[in-house]
PDB file of C-alpha atoms in Angstrom:
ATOM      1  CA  UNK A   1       4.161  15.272 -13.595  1.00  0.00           C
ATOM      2  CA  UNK A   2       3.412  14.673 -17.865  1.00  0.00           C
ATOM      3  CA  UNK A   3       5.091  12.905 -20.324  1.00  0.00           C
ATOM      4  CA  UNK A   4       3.780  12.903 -23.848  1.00  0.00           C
ATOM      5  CA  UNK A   5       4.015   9.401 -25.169  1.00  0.00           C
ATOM      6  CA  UNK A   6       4.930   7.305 -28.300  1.00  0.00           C
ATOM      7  CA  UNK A   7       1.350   7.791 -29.899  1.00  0.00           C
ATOM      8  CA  UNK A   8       1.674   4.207 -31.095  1.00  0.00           C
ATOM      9  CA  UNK A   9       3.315   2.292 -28.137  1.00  0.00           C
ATOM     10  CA  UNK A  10       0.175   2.313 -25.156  1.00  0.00           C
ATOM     11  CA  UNK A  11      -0.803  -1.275 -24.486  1.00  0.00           C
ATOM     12  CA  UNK A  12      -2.702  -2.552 -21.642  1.00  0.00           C
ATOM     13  CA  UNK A  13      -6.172  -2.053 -19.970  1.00  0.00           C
ATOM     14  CA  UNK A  14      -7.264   0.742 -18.016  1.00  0.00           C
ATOM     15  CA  UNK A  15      -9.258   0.183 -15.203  1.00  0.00           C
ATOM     16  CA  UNK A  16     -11.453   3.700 -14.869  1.00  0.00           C
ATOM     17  CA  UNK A  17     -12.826   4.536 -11.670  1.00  0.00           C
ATOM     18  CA  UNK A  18     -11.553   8.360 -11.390  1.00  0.00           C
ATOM     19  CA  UNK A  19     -12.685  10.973 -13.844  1.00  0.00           C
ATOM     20  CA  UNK A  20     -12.798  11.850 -17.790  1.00  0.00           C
ATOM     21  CA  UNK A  21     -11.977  15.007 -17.976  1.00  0.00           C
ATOM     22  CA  UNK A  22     -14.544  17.433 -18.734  1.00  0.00           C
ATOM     23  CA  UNK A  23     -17.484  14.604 -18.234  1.00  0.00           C
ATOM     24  CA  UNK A  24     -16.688  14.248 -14.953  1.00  0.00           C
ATOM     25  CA  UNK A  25     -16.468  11.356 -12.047  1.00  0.00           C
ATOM     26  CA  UNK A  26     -16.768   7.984 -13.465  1.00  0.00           C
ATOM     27  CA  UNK A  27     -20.024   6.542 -11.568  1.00  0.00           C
ATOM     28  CA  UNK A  28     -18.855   2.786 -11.855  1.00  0.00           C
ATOM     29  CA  UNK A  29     -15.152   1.502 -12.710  1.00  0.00           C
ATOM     30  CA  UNK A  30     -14.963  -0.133 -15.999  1.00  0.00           C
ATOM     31  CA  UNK A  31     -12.464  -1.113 -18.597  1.00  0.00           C
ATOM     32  CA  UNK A  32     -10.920   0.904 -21.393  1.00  0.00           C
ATOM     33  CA  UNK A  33      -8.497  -1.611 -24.261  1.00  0.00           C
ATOM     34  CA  UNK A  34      -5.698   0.362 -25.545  1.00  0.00           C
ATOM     35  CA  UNK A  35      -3.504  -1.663 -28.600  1.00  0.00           C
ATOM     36  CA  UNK A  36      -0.947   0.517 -30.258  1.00  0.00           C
ATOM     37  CA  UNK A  37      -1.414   3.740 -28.737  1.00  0.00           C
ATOM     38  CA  UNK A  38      -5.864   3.650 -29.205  1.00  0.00           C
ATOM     39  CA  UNK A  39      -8.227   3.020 -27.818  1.00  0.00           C
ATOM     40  CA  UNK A  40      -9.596  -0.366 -28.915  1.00  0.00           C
ATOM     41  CA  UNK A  41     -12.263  -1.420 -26.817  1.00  0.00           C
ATOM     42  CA  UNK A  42     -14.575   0.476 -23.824  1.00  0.00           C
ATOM     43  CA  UNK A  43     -16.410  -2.007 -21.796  1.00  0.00           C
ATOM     44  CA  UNK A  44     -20.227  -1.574 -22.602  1.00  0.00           C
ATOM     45  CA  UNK A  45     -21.385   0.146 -18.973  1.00  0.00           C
ATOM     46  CA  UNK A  46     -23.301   3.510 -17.666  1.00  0.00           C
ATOM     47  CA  UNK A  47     -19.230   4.813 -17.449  1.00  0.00           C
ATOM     48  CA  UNK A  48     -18.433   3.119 -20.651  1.00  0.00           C
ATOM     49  CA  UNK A  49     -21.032   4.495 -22.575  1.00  0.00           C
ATOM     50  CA  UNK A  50     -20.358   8.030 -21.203  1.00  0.00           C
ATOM     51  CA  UNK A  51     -16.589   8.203 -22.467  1.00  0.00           C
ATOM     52  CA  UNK A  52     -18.035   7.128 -25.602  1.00  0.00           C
ATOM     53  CA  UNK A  53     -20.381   9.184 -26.550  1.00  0.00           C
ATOM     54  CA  UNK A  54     -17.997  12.013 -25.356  1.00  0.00           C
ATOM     55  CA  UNK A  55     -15.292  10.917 -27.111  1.00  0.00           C
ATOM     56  CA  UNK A  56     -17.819  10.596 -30.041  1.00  0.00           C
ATOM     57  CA  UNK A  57     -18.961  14.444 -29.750  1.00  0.00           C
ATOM     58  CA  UNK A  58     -15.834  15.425 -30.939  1.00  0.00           C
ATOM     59  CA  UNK A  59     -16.003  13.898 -34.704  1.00  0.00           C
ATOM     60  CA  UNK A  60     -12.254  12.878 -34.454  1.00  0.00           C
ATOM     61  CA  UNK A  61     -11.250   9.282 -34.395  1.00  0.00           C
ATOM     62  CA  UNK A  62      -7.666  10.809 -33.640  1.00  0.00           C
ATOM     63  CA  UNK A  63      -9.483  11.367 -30.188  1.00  0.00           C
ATOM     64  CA  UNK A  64      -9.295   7.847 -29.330  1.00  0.00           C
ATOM     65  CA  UNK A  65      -5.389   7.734 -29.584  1.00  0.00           C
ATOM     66  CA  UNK A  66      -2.774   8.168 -26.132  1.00  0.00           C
ATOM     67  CA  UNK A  67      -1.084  11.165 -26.128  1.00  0.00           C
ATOM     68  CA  UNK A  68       0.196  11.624 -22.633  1.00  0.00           C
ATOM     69  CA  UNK A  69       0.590  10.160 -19.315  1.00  0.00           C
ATOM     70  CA  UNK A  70       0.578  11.695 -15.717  1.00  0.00           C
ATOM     71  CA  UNK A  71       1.288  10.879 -12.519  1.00  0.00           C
ATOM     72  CA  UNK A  72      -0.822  12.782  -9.520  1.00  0.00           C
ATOM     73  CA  UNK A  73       1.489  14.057  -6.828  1.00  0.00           C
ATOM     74  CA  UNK A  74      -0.240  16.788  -5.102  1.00  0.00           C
ATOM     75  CA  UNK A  75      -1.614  15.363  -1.696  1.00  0.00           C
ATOM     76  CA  UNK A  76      -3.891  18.438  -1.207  1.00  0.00           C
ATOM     77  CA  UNK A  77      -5.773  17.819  -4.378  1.00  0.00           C
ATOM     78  CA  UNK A  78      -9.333  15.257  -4.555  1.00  0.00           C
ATOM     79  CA  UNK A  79     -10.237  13.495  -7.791  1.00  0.00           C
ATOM     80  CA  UNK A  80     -14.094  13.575  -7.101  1.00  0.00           C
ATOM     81  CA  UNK A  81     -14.610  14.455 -10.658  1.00  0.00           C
ATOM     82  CA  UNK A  82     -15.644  18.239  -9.780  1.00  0.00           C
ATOM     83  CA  UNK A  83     -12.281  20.066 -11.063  1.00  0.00           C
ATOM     84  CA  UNK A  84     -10.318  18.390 -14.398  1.00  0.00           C
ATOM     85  CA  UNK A  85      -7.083  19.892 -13.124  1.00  0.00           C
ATOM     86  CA  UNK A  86      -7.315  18.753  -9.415  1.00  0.00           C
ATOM     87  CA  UNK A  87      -8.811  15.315 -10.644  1.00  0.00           C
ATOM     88  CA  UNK A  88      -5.658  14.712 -12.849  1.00  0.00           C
ATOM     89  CA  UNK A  89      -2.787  16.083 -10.295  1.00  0.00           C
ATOM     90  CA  UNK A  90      -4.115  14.261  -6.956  1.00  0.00           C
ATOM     91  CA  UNK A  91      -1.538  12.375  -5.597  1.00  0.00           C
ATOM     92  CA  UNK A  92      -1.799   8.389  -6.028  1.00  0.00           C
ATOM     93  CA  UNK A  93      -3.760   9.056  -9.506  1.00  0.00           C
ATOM     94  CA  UNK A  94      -2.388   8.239 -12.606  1.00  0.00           C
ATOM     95  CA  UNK A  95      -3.858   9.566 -15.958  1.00  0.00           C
ATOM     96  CA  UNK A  96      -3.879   8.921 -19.197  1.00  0.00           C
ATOM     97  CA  UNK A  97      -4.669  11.871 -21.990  1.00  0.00           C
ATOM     98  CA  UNK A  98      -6.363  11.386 -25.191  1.00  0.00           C
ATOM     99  CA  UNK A  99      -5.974  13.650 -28.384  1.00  0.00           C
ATOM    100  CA  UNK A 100      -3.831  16.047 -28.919  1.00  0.00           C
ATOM    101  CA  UNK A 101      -0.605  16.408 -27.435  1.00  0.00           C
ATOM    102  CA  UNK A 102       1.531  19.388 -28.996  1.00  0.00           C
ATOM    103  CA  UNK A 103       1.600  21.690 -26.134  1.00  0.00           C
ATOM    104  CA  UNK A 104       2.956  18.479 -24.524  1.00  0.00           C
ATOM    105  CA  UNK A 105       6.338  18.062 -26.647  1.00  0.00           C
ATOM    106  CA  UNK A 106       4.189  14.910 -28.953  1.00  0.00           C
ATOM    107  CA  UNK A 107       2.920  15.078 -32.510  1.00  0.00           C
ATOM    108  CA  UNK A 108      -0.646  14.159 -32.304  1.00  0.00           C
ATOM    109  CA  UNK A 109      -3.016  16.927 -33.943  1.00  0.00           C
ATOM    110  CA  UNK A 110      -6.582  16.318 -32.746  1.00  0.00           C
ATOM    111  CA  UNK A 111      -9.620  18.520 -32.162  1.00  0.00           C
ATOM    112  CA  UNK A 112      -9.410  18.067 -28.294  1.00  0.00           C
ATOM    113  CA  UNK A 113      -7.598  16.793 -25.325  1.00  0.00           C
ATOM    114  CA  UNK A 114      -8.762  14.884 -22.487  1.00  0.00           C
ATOM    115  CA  UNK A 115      -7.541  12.461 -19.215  1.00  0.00           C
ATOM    116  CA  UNK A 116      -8.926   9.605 -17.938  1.00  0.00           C
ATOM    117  CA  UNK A 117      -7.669   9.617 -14.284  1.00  0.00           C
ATOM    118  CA  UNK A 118      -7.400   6.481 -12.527  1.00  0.00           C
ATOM    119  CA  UNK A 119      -7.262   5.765  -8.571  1.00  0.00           C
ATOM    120  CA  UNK A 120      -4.600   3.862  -6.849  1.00  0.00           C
ATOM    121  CA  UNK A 121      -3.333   2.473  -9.905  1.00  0.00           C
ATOM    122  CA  UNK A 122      -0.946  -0.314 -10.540  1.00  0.00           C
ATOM    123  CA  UNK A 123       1.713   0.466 -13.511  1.00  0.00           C
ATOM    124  CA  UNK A 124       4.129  -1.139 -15.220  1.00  0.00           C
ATOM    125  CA  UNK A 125       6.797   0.167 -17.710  1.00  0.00           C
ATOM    126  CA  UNK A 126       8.834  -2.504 -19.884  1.00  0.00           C
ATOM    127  CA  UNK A 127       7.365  -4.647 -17.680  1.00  0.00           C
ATOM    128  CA  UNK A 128       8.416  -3.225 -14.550  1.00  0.00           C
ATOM    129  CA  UNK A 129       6.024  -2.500 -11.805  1.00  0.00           C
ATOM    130  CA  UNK A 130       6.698   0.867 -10.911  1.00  0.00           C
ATOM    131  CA  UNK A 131       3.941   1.981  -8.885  1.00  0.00           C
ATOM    132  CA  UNK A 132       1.178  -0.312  -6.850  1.00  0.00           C
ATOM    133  CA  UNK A 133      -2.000   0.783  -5.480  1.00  0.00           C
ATOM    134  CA  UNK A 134      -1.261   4.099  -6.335  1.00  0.00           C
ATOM    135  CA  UNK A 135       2.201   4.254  -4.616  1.00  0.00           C
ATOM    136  CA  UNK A 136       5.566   4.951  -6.455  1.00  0.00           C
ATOM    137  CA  UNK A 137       7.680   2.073  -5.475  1.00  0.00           C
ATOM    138  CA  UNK A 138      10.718   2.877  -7.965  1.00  0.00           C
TER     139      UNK A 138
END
């Protein structure tokens, strides 16, 4: 399940350890700063450096702004960084997409899309925790 998001709202820190799209499995976890709906800060890592430099292939800083979120629910699906689609849908994932986000209902033009998924995440909304470890709780 997707939602496009308010391009400017995403705040928080991400803590990687699933996959980025087409680059594949993240080899260590690491940290990814979103203020206002970009992406502010990636921490300075093997992983890190990856999603930068792809991000960076892409000559579009519109490619560092939030443009959707998902939630994994499919429990048959592995997020071992082989398949994007299976990555992003596997339940107790959550992702986070980058770029553009038309074909999602948002208004972000960019010359890509991508996720970050993350493992047994923790998530709040308005400051409500409303899934832990991966777990809907809501």
């Amino acid at each position: 399940v997707y939602i496009p998001i308010q391009e400017d709202k995403t705040h928080g820190v991400v803590a990687a350890d699933g996959s980025y799209g087409y680059a594949g499995k993240v080899i260590t976890p690491f940290n990814i700063v979103f203020n206002h709906g970009k992406i502010t800060e990636i921490e300075e890592s093997e992983s890190g450096n990856i999603l930068r430099d792809f991000i960076e292939e892409y000559k579009d800083d519109k490619m560092y702004t939030a443009g959707e979120f998902g939630i994994g629910l499919n429990p048959l699906s592995h997020c071992d960084g082989n398949c994007y689609i299976e990555d992003e849908s596997t339940l107790g994932t959550v992702r986070i997409g980058r770029g553009r986000n038309l074909a999602l209902g948002g208004r972000w033009e960019a010359s890509g899309h991508f996720d970050i998924t993350i493992k047994n995440p923790d998530v709040y909304a308005d400051g409500v925790k409303i899934i832990h470890a991966g777990k809907i709780i809501i």
